[in-house]
């Protein structure tokens, strides 16, 4: 064993030499976090601290690693050397311990930053890399139901998880508060933003919402109640018979056009960004059916209604209340 490693007598000596060099003649940089998640417009501290036996001021150099590395700043102690690039002017500070403070953050600041600290007396230069992400928070998502206002004949319908702002969104669809997986009937688009429900079943009668997340934030839509009515709709023409699983989708006007809730329900705070949807009385039956058509024997077509539910309890999963008109 020992023979394989080498000359045992040399090992302690080499180790001592390294230790000596490390402690007495090198700059040692530590950082509490190798990844900083920043918000556009806010400040980010790329936090480091260096240790050196020398009392001299260090030369600190921060670089942004790109195909061609960009020197962000060079300083002696906290004193910046030379002029900053225009895109960093007034946004950069080097702190006493070598940390880099960027404020306000821009999306383009995202990247991998390397710091080098060198002190004249020291033979070794300390180095550290910190990654910075910069994001815009996710604004409250909305569920858009892709179908028009009146009665529509369709084999499927889509729910679109839409939000105005927010970078690097990832989407999750929730049915009764539980994440939905891709399935042959409930199809998720590759980015999971669009949920398509095909061949609707009674089991789809539920509350749906979507969750959008990024490195710094998350947002959840108000729950949307889908009501599936078991309903035998008389069949119409020969043409209709070719689509035996066609659905009647009824969507009321303005269902997908949320309005700011100007009069929150008494005794409850709707919370930031809570929205209320227009609703009108739910018809117990389809308002019209093709006249003179033969009754359908196979599978019953189902009437679907998408109803926005006020987001008064959106924190509690699956507890959305449908307020009947
Ligand atoms: C640098 O500091 C860390 C943490 O204090 C320590 O574990 C490490 O041994 C030091 N390295 C050197 C070369 O002094
Ligand atoms: C930092 O970014 C680099 C390059 O993008 C990546 O290879 C590395 O894994 C990242 N490190 C951390 C701690 O996120
Ligand atoms: C460096 O200094 C700043 C400002 O005093 C402090 O907030 C930060 O935590 C320090 N970093 C480390 C790693 O000690
Ligand atoms: C989205 O960002 C713009 C520009 O910052 C802002 O004016 C708007 O209010 C934001 N929208 C939401 C829903 O937060
Ligand atoms: C989803 O909604 C967004 C925002 O309204 C729109 O830009 C996008 O085209 C919609 N996607 C689909 C597949 O309907
Ligand atoms: C879900 O499945 C469909 C069809 O197999 C596929 O096109 C789609 O990319 C899948 N979505 C996800 C999020 O994997």
CSV table of C-alpha atoms and ligand atoms in Angstrom, one decimal:
chain,number,residue,atom,x,y,z
A,1,UNK,CA,0.0,0.0,0.0
A,2,UNK,CA,2.6,2.5,1.1
A,3,UNK,CA,4.9,1.5,-1.7
A,4,UNK,CA,2.2,2.2,-4.2
A,5,UNK,CA,1.8,5.8,-3.0
A,6,UNK,CA,5.4,6.7,-3.2
A,7,UNK,CA,8.1,7.5,-0.7
A,8,UNK,CA,6.3,7.8,2.6
A,9,UNK,CA,8.9,10.0,4.1
A,10,UNK,CA,8.4,12.8,1.6
A,11,UNK,CA,4.6,13.1,2.1
A,12,UNK,CA,4.6,15.0,5.4
A,13,UNK,CA,7.2,17.4,4.1
A,14,UNK,CA,5.2,18.1,0.9
A,15,UNK,CA,2.1,18.6,3.0
A,16,UNK,CA,3.8,21.0,5.4
A,17,UNK,CA,5.1,23.0,2.5
A,18,UNK,CA,1.6,23.3,0.9
A,19,UNK,CA,0.1,24.3,4.3
A,20,UNK,CA,2.8,26.9,4.9
A,21,UNK,CA,2.2,28.4,1.4
A,22,UNK,CA,-1.5,28.3,1.8
A,23,UNK,CA,-1.7,30.0,5.2
A,24,UNK,CA,1.2,32.4,4.9
A,25,UNK,CA,1.6,33.3,1.3
A,26,UNK,CA,-1.7,33.0,-0.4
A,27,UNK,CA,-5.0,34.8,-0.6
A,28,UNK,CA,-7.9,32.6,0.5
A,29,UNK,CA,-11.3,33.6,-0.8
A,30,UNK,CA,-14.5,32.1,0.6
A,31,UNK,CA,-18.1,32.9,-0.4
A,32,UNK,CA,-21.3,31.8,1.4
A,33,UNK,CA,-23.1,31.1,-1.9
A,34,UNK,CA,-22.0,30.0,-5.4
A,35,UNK,CA,-25.3,31.1,-6.8
A,36,UNK,CA,-27.1,34.4,-6.3
A,37,UNK,CA,-30.6,34.8,-7.6
A,38,UNK,CA,-31.2,38.5,-8.4
A,39,UNK,CA,-34.3,40.5,-9.3
A,40,UNK,CA,-34.1,43.0,-12.2
A,41,UNK,CA,-34.0,46.5,-10.8
A,42,UNK,CA,-32.9,45.4,-7.4
A,43,UNK,CA,-29.4,45.0,-5.9
A,44,UNK,CA,-27.3,41.8,-5.9
A,45,UNK,CA,-24.4,41.2,-3.7
A,46,UNK,CA,-21.8,38.7,-5.0
A,47,UNK,CA,-20.5,38.1,-1.5
A,48,UNK,CA,-16.9,37.0,-0.8
A,49,UNK,CA,-14.4,37.5,1.9
A,50,UNK,CA,-10.7,37.0,1.6
A,51,UNK,CA,-8.0,36.1,4.1
A,52,UNK,CA,-4.4,37.1,3.7
A,53,UNK,CA,-1.5,37.3,6.1
A,54,UNK,CA,-0.6,40.6,4.5
A,55,UNK,CA,-2.0,43.9,5.7
A,56,UNK,CA,-1.7,45.4,2.2
A,57,UNK,CA,-4.7,46.4,0.2
A,58,UNK,CA,-5.7,43.8,-2.3
A,59,UNK,CA,-6.2,44.2,-6.0
A,60,UNK,CA,-9.6,42.9,-6.8
A,61,UNK,CA,-10.7,42.0,-10.3
A,62,UNK,CA,-14.2,40.9,-11.2
A,63,UNK,CA,-14.8,39.4,-14.6
A,64,UNK,CA,-18.0,38.2,-16.3
A,65,UNK,CA,-17.2,35.0,-18.1
A,66,UNK,CA,-18.4,35.2,-21.6
A,67,UNK,CA,-16.9,33.8,-24.9
A,68,UNK,CA,-14.7,36.8,-24.4
A,69,UNK,CA,-14.5,37.6,-20.7
A,70,UNK,CA,-15.7,41.1,-19.7
A,71,UNK,CA,-13.8,42.9,-17.0
A,72,UNK,CA,-16.6,44.3,-14.8
A,73,UNK,CA,-14.3,46.2,-12.4
A,74,UNK,CA,-10.8,46.4,-11.0
A,75,UNK,CA,-10.1,48.0,-7.7
A,76,UNK,CA,-7.4,48.5,-5.0
A,77,UNK,CA,-9.4,47.9,-1.9
A,78,UNK,CA,-12.7,49.6,-2.6
A,79,UNK,CA,-11.1,52.2,-4.9
A,80,UNK,CA,-12.1,51.5,-8.5
A,81,UNK,CA,-9.2,51.7,-11.0
A,82,UNK,CA,-9.9,53.6,-14.2
A,83,UNK,CA,-13.3,54.1,-15.7
A,84,UNK,CA,-16.1,51.7,-15.7
A,85,UNK,CA,-17.7,50.6,-18.9
A,86,UNK,CA,-20.8,52.7,-19.7
A,87,UNK,CA,-23.2,49.8,-18.9
A,88,UNK,CA,-21.7,49.5,-15.4
A,89,UNK,CA,-21.4,53.2,-14.6
A,90,UNK,CA,-23.1,54.0,-11.3
A,91,UNK,CA,-24.2,50.4,-10.8
A,92,UNK,CA,-21.0,48.8,-9.4
A,93,UNK,CA,-19.3,48.9,-6.0
A,94,UNK,CA,-16.5,46.8,-4.6
A,95,UNK,CA,-16.8,46.4,-0.8
A,96,UNK,CA,-14.1,46.1,1.8
A,97,UNK,CA,-14.1,42.3,1.8
A,98,UNK,CA,-13.9,42.2,-2.0
A,99,UNK,CA,-17.6,41.6,-2.6
A,100,UNK,CA,-19.2,43.0,-5.7
A,101,UNK,CA,-22.4,45.0,-5.3
A,102,UNK,CA,-24.5,45.5,-8.5
A,103,UNK,CA,-27.5,47.8,-8.2
A,104,UNK,CA,-29.8,48.2,-10.0
A,105,UNK,CA,-29.6,44.8,-11.8
A,106,UNK,CA,-30.2,44.4,-15.5
A,107,UNK,CA,-31.2,41.2,-17.2
A,108,UNK,CA,-27.9,41.3,-19.1
A,109,UNK,CA,-26.0,41.0,-15.8
A,110,UNK,CA,-26.9,37.3,-15.6
A,111,UNK,CA,-23.8,35.1,-15.9
A,112,UNK,CA,-20.9,33.6,-14.2
A,113,UNK,CA,-18.6,36.0,-12.3
A,114,UNK,CA,-15.0,35.3,-11.4
A,115,UNK,CA,-13.2,37.3,-8.8
A,116,UNK,CA,-9.4,37.4,-8.3
A,117,UNK,CA,-7.8,38.9,-5.3
A,118,UNK,CA,-4.1,39.5,-5.3
A,119,UNK,CA,-1.9,41.0,-2.7
A,120,UNK,CA,1.6,42.1,-3.5
A,121,UNK,CA,3.3,40.1,-0.8
A,122,UNK,CA,1.4,37.0,-1.5
A,123,UNK,CA,2.5,34.5,-4.0
A,124,UNK,CA,-0.9,33.0,-4.7
A,125,UNK,CA,-3.9,34.8,-6.1
A,126,UNK,CA,-7.3,33.8,-4.7
A,127,UNK,CA,-10.1,33.0,-7.1
A,128,UNK,CA,-13.7,32.3,-6.8
A,129,UNK,CA,-16.7,32.0,-9.2
A,130,UNK,CA,-20.2,33.0,-8.4
A,131,UNK,CA,-23.1,32.6,-10.7
A,132,UNK,CA,-25.8,35.3,-10.9
A,133,UNK,CA,-29.3,34.9,-12.3
A,134,UNK,CA,-31.4,37.9,-13.0
A,135,UNK,CA,-35.2,37.6,-13.4
A,136,UNK,CA,-38.4,39.6,-13.5
A,137,UNK,CA,-40.9,38.3,-11.0
A,138,UNK,CA,-43.9,36.3,-12.3
A,139,UNK,CA,-47.1,38.4,-12.4
A,140,UNK,CA,-50.3,36.8,-11.5
A,141,UNK,CA,-51.2,34.2,-14.1
A,142,UNK,CA,-54.7,33.9,-15.7
A,143,UNK,CA,-56.3,30.9,-17.3
A,144,UNK,CA,-57.5,31.7,-20.7
A,145,UNK,CA,-60.0,29.3,-22.2
A,146,UNK,CA,-59.5,29.1,-25.9
A,147,UNK,CA,-63.0,29.1,-27.3
A,148,UNK,CA,-65.3,31.8,-28.3
A,149,UNK,CA,-68.4,33.1,-26.5
A,150,UNK,CA,-71.4,31.2,-27.6
A,151,UNK,CA,-72.1,27.5,-28.2
A,152,UNK,CA,-69.4,25.8,-30.0
A,153,UNK,CA,-68.9,22.3,-31.4
A,154,UNK,CA,-65.4,21.0,-30.7
A,155,UNK,CA,-63.6,17.8,-29.8
A,156,UNK,CA,-61.3,19.4,-27.4
A,157,UNK,CA,-60.7,22.6,-25.6
A,158,UNK,CA,-57.6,24.3,-24.4
A,159,UNK,CA,-56.7,26.2,-21.2
A,160,UNK,CA,-53.9,28.7,-21.7
A,161,UNK,CA,-51.8,29.7,-18.7
A,162,UNK,CA,-51.1,33.3,-19.4
A,163,UNK,CA,-49.1,35.9,-17.5
A,164,UNK,CA,-48.0,39.4,-18.4
A,165,UNK,CA,-44.5,39.5,-16.8
A,166,UNK,CA,-41.9,37.2,-15.6
A,167,UNK,CA,-38.8,35.6,-17.1
A,168,UNK,CA,-37.9,31.9,-17.4
A,169,UNK,CA,-41.4,30.7,-16.5
A,170,UNK,CA,-42.0,27.0,-15.8
A,171,UNK,CA,-45.7,25.9,-15.8
A,172,UNK,CA,-47.6,23.4,-13.8
A,173,UNK,CA,-51.3,22.7,-14.2
A,174,UNK,CA,-53.2,21.7,-11.1
A,175,UNK,CA,-56.5,19.8,-11.0
A,176,UNK,CA,-58.1,20.2,-7.6
A,177,UNK,CA,-54.7,21.4,-6.3
A,178,UNK,CA,-52.8,18.4,-7.6
A,179,UNK,CA,-50.2,18.6,-10.4
A,180,UNK,CA,-51.4,17.1,-13.7
A,181,UNK,CA,-49.2,14.8,-15.7
A,182,UNK,CA,-49.2,14.5,-19.5
A,183,UNK,CA,-51.7,11.9,-20.5
A,184,UNK,CA,-53.3,10.8,-23.6
A,185,UNK,CA,-56.5,12.8,-22.9
A,186,UNK,CA,-55.1,15.7,-20.9
A,187,UNK,CA,-52.3,16.9,-23.1
A,188,UNK,CA,-49.7,19.3,-21.9
A,189,UNK,CA,-47.8,21.4,-24.5
A,190,UNK,CA,-44.0,20.8,-24.4
A,191,UNK,CA,-43.5,23.9,-22.2
A,192,UNK,CA,-46.6,22.8,-20.2
A,193,UNK,CA,-48.3,26.2,-20.8
A,194,UNK,CA,-51.3,24.9,-22.6
A,195,UNK,CA,-53.5,22.2,-21.3
A,196,UNK,CA,-55.7,20.5,-23.9
A,197,UNK,CA,-58.5,18.3,-22.7
A,198,UNK,CA,-59.8,15.9,-25.3
A,199,UNK,CA,-62.7,13.6,-25.1
A,200,UNK,CA,-64.1,15.2,-22.0
A,201,UNK,CA,-65.4,12.9,-19.2
A,202,UNK,CA,-67.4,13.6,-16.1
A,203,UNK,CA,-64.1,13.1,-14.2
A,204,UNK,CA,-62.9,16.4,-15.8
A,205,UNK,CA,-65.6,18.3,-13.9
A,206,UNK,CA,-63.2,20.0,-11.4
A,207,UNK,CA,-61.3,23.1,-10.4
A,208,UNK,CA,-58.2,23.9,-12.5
A,209,UNK,CA,-55.5,26.4,-11.9
A,210,UNK,CA,-52.0,27.0,-13.1
A,211,UNK,CA,-48.8,27.6,-11.3
A,212,UNK,CA,-45.9,29.6,-12.9
A,213,UNK,CA,-42.5,29.6,-11.3
A,214,UNK,CA,-39.1,31.1,-11.9
A,215,UNK,CA,-35.9,31.3,-9.8
A,216,UNK,CA,-37.2,34.2,-7.7
A,217,UNK,CA,-41.0,33.9,-7.6
A,218,UNK,CA,-44.1,32.0,-8.3
A,219,UNK,CA,-47.7,32.9,-9.2
A,220,UNK,CA,-50.8,31.0,-9.2
A,221,UNK,CA,-53.9,31.7,-11.2
A,222,UNK,CA,-57.4,32.0,-9.8
A,223,UNK,CA,-59.1,28.6,-9.9
A,224,UNK,CA,-61.3,28.0,-12.9
A,225,UNK,CA,-64.2,25.6,-12.5
A,226,UNK,CA,-65.1,23.4,-15.4
A,227,UNK,CA,-68.6,22.1,-15.2
A,228,UNK,CA,-69.4,19.1,-17.3
A,229,UNK,CA,-73.1,18.4,-17.7
A,230,UNK,CA,-74.0,14.8,-18.6
A,231,UNK,CA,-76.4,15.5,-21.4
A,232,UNK,CA,-77.6,13.6,-24.3
A,233,UNK,CA,-77.7,16.0,-27.2
A,234,UNK,CA,-79.8,14.9,-30.1
A,235,UNK,CA,-77.8,14.3,-33.2
A,236,UNK,CA,-78.2,16.5,-36.2
A,237,UNK,CA,-77.2,16.0,-39.8
A,238,UNK,CA,-75.2,13.2,-41.4
A,239,UNK,CA,-72.2,15.5,-41.2
A,240,UNK,CA,-72.4,15.6,-37.4
A,241,UNK,CA,-72.5,11.8,-37.2
A,242,UNK,CA,-68.9,11.7,-38.4
A,243,UNK,CA,-67.8,13.3,-35.1
A,244,UNK,CA,-69.4,11.1,-32.5
A,245,UNK,CA,-67.4,12.6,-29.6
A,246,UNK,CA,-68.0,16.2,-30.4
A,247,UNK,CA,-68.6,18.3,-27.4
A,248,UNK,CA,-70.7,21.3,-26.9
A,249,UNK,CA,-68.7,23.9,-25.2
A,250,UNK,CA,-70.6,26.7,-23.8
A,251,UNK,CA,-68.7,29.6,-22.5
A,252,UNK,CA,-70.2,32.8,-21.3
A,253,UNK,CA,-69.2,36.1,-22.4
A,254,UNK,CA,-66.3,37.7,-20.5
A,255,UNK,CA,-65.5,34.5,-18.7
A,256,UNK,CA,-61.9,34.9,-19.7
A,257,UNK,CA,-61.8,38.6,-19.3
A,258,UNK,CA,-60.9,39.2,-15.7
A,259,UNK,CA,-61.6,42.5,-14.0
A,260,UNK,CA,-60.0,44.0,-11.0
A,261,UNK,CA,-62.2,43.3,-8.1
A,262,UNK,CA,-63.3,46.6,-7.0
A,263,UNK,CA,-65.6,45.4,-4.2
A,264,UNK,CA,-63.9,42.5,-2.3
A,265,UNK,CA,-66.2,40.2,-0.5
A,266,UNK,CA,-66.9,41.4,3.0
A,267,UNK,CA,-64.6,40.1,5.7
A,268,UNK,CA,-62.1,38.8,3.3
A,269,UNK,CA,-59.1,40.3,1.7
A,270,UNK,CA,-58.9,39.2,-1.9
A,271,UNK,CA,-55.1,39.6,-1.7
A,272,UNK,CA,-52.8,41.2,-4.2
A,273,UNK,CA,-53.9,40.8,-7.8
A,274,UNK,CA,-57.0,38.9,-7.0
A,275,UNK,CA,-59.4,38.9,-9.8
A,276,UNK,CA,-63.1,38.2,-10.2
A,277,UNK,CA,-64.7,37.0,-13.3
A,278,UNK,CA,-68.0,38.0,-14.8
A,279,UNK,CA,-70.5,35.2,-14.3
A,280,UNK,CA,-74.1,34.7,-15.4
A,281,UNK,CA,-76.5,32.1,-14.3
A,282,UNK,CA,-75.6,28.6,-15.3
A,283,UNK,CA,-78.1,27.0,-17.6
A,284,UNK,CA,-79.2,23.6,-16.4
A,285,UNK,CA,-79.7,22.5,-20.0
A,286,UNK,CA,-78.2,23.6,-23.3
A,287,UNK,CA,-80.0,26.7,-24.4
A,288,UNK,CA,-80.7,25.2,-27.8
A,289,UNK,CA,-80.5,21.9,-29.5
A,290,UNK,CA,-80.8,21.0,-33.1
A,291,UNK,CA,-84.4,20.3,-33.8
A,292,UNK,CA,-85.7,17.1,-35.4
A,293,UNK,CA,-82.5,15.2,-34.8
A,294,UNK,CA,-82.4,11.5,-33.8
A,295,UNK,CA,-81.5,10.7,-30.3
A,296,UNK,CA,-77.9,9.7,-29.8
A,297,UNK,CA,-77.3,6.3,-28.5
A,298,UNK,CA,-73.6,5.9,-28.1
A,299,UNK,CA,-71.8,8.3,-25.9
A,300,UNK,CA,-73.5,11.3,-24.6
A,301,UNK,CA,-72.2,14.6,-25.7
A,302,UNK,CA,-71.5,16.8,-22.8
A,303,UNK,CA,-72.1,20.4,-22.2
A,304,UNK,CA,-69.2,22.2,-20.9
A,305,UNK,CA,-69.0,25.5,-19.1
A,306,UNK,CA,-65.9,27.2,-17.9
A,307,UNK,CA,-66.6,29.5,-15.0
A,308,UNK,CA,-64.2,31.8,-13.3
A,309,UNK,CA,-64.2,31.4,-9.6
A,310,UNK,CA,-63.3,34.4,-7.5
A,311,UNK,CA,-59.9,34.0,-6.1
A,312,UNK,CA,-61.0,34.6,-2.5
A,313,UNK,CA,-59.4,31.5,-1.2
A,314,UNK,CA,-56.6,30.8,-3.6
A,315,UNK,CA,-54.1,30.0,-0.8
A,316,UNK,CA,-56.1,26.9,0.2
A,317,UNK,CA,-55.8,24.3,-2.4
A,318,UNK,CA,-59.0,22.9,-3.7
A,319,UNK,CA,-61.2,25.0,-1.6
A,320,UNK,CA,-62.3,27.4,-4.3
A,321,UNK,CA,-65.9,28.2,-3.9
A,322,UNK,CA,-68.3,28.5,-6.7
A,323,UNK,CA,-70.8,31.1,-5.9
A,324,UNK,CA,-74.0,30.2,-7.6
A,325,UNK,CA,-75.8,33.0,-9.2
B,1,LIG,C1,-9.3,28.7,3.0
B,1,LIG,O1,-10.4,28.9,3.9
B,1,LIG,C2,-11.2,27.7,4.1
B,1,LIG,C3,-12.3,28.1,5.0
B,1,LIG,O2,-11.9,28.9,6.1
B,1,LIG,C4,-10.3,26.6,4.7
B,1,LIG,O3,-11.1,25.5,4.9
B,1,LIG,C5,-9.2,26.3,3.7
B,1,LIG,O4,-8.3,25.4,4.3
B,1,LIG,C6,-8.4,27.6,3.4
B,1,LIG,N1,-7.4,27.3,2.4
B,1,LIG,C7,-6.2,27.7,2.4
B,1,LIG,C8,-5.3,27.4,1.3
B,1,LIG,O5,-5.7,28.3,3.4
B,2,LIG,C1,-22.4,28.3,-12.8
B,2,LIG,O1,-22.5,28.4,-14.2
B,2,LIG,C2,-21.7,27.5,-15.0
B,2,LIG,C3,-21.8,27.9,-16.4
B,2,LIG,O2,-23.1,28.3,-16.8
B,2,LIG,C4,-22.1,26.1,-14.7
B,2,LIG,O3,-21.3,25.2,-15.4
B,2,LIG,C5,-22.0,25.8,-13.2
B,2,LIG,O4,-22.5,24.6,-12.9
B,2,LIG,C6,-22.8,26.9,-12.4
B,2,LIG,N1,-22.6,26.7,-11.0
B,2,LIG,C7,-23.5,26.8,-10.1
B,2,LIG,C8,-23.1,26.6,-8.6
B,2,LIG,O5,-24.7,27.0,-10.4
B,3,LIG,C1,-18.8,41.3,2.8
B,3,LIG,O1,-19.2,42.6,3.3
B,3,LIG,C2,-20.6,42.9,3.1
B,3,LIG,C3,-20.8,44.3,3.6
B,3,LIG,O2,-20.3,44.5,4.9
B,3,LIG,C4,-21.4,41.9,3.9
B,3,LIG,O3,-22.8,42.1,3.7
B,3,LIG,C5,-21.0,40.5,3.4
B,3,LIG,O4,-21.7,39.5,4.2
B,3,LIG,C6,-19.5,40.2,3.5
B,3,LIG,N1,-19.3,38.9,2.9
B,3,LIG,C7,-18.7,37.9,3.5
B,3,LIG,C8,-18.6,36.6,2.8
B,3,LIG,O5,-18.4,38.0,4.7
B,4,LIG,C1,-45.7,44.2,-16.2
B,4,LIG,O1,-44.6,45.0,-16.3
B,4,LIG,C2,-44.9,46.4,-16.7
B,4,LIG,C3,-43.6,47.1,-16.9
B,4,LIG,O2,-42.8,47.0,-15.8
B,4,LIG,C4,-45.8,47.0,-15.7
B,4,LIG,O3,-46.2,48.3,-16.1
B,4,LIG,C5,-47.1,46.2,-15.5
B,4,LIG,O4,-47.9,46.7,-14.5
B,4,LIG,C6,-46.7,44.7,-15.2
B,4,LIG,N1,-47.9,43.9,-15.2
B,4,LIG,C7,-48.3,43.2,-14.1
B,4,LIG,C8,-49.6,42.4,-14.3
B,4,LIG,O5,-47.6,43.1,-13.1
B,5,LIG,C1,-52.0,31.9,-24.8
B,5,LIG,O1,-52.2,33.2,-24.4
B,5,LIG,C2,-51.2,34.1,-24.7
B,5,LIG,C3,-51.5,35.5,-24.1
B,5,LIG,O2,-52.8,35.9,-24.4
B,5,LIG,C4,-51.2,34.2,-26.3
B,5,LIG,O3,-50.1,35.1,-26.6
B,5,LIG,C5,-50.9,32.8,-26.8
B,5,LIG,O4,-50.9,32.9,-28.2
B,5,LIG,C6,-51.9,31.9,-26.3
B,5,LIG,N1,-51.5,30.5,-26.8
B,5,LIG,C7,-52.4,29.7,-27.3
B,5,LIG,C8,-51.9,28.4,-27.8
B,5,LIG,O5,-53.6,29.9,-27.4
B,6,LIG,C1,-47.3,15.5,-23.9
B,6,LIG,O1,-47.5,14.5,-24.8
B,6,LIG,C2,-47.6,15.0,-26.2
B,6,LIG,C3,-48.0,13.9,-27.1
B,6,LIG,O2,-47.4,12.7,-26.8
B,6,LIG,C4,-46.3,15.7,-26.5
B,6,LIG,O3,-46.4,16.2,-27.8
B,6,LIG,C5,-46.0,16.7,-25.5
B,6,LIG,O4,-44.7,17.3,-25.8
B,6,LIG,C6,-46.0,16.2,-24.1
B,6,LIG,N1,-45.8,17.3,-23.2
B,6,LIG,C7,-44.9,17.2,-22.2
B,6,LIG,C8,-44.8,18.4,-21.3
B,6,LIG,O5,-44.1,16.3,-22.1
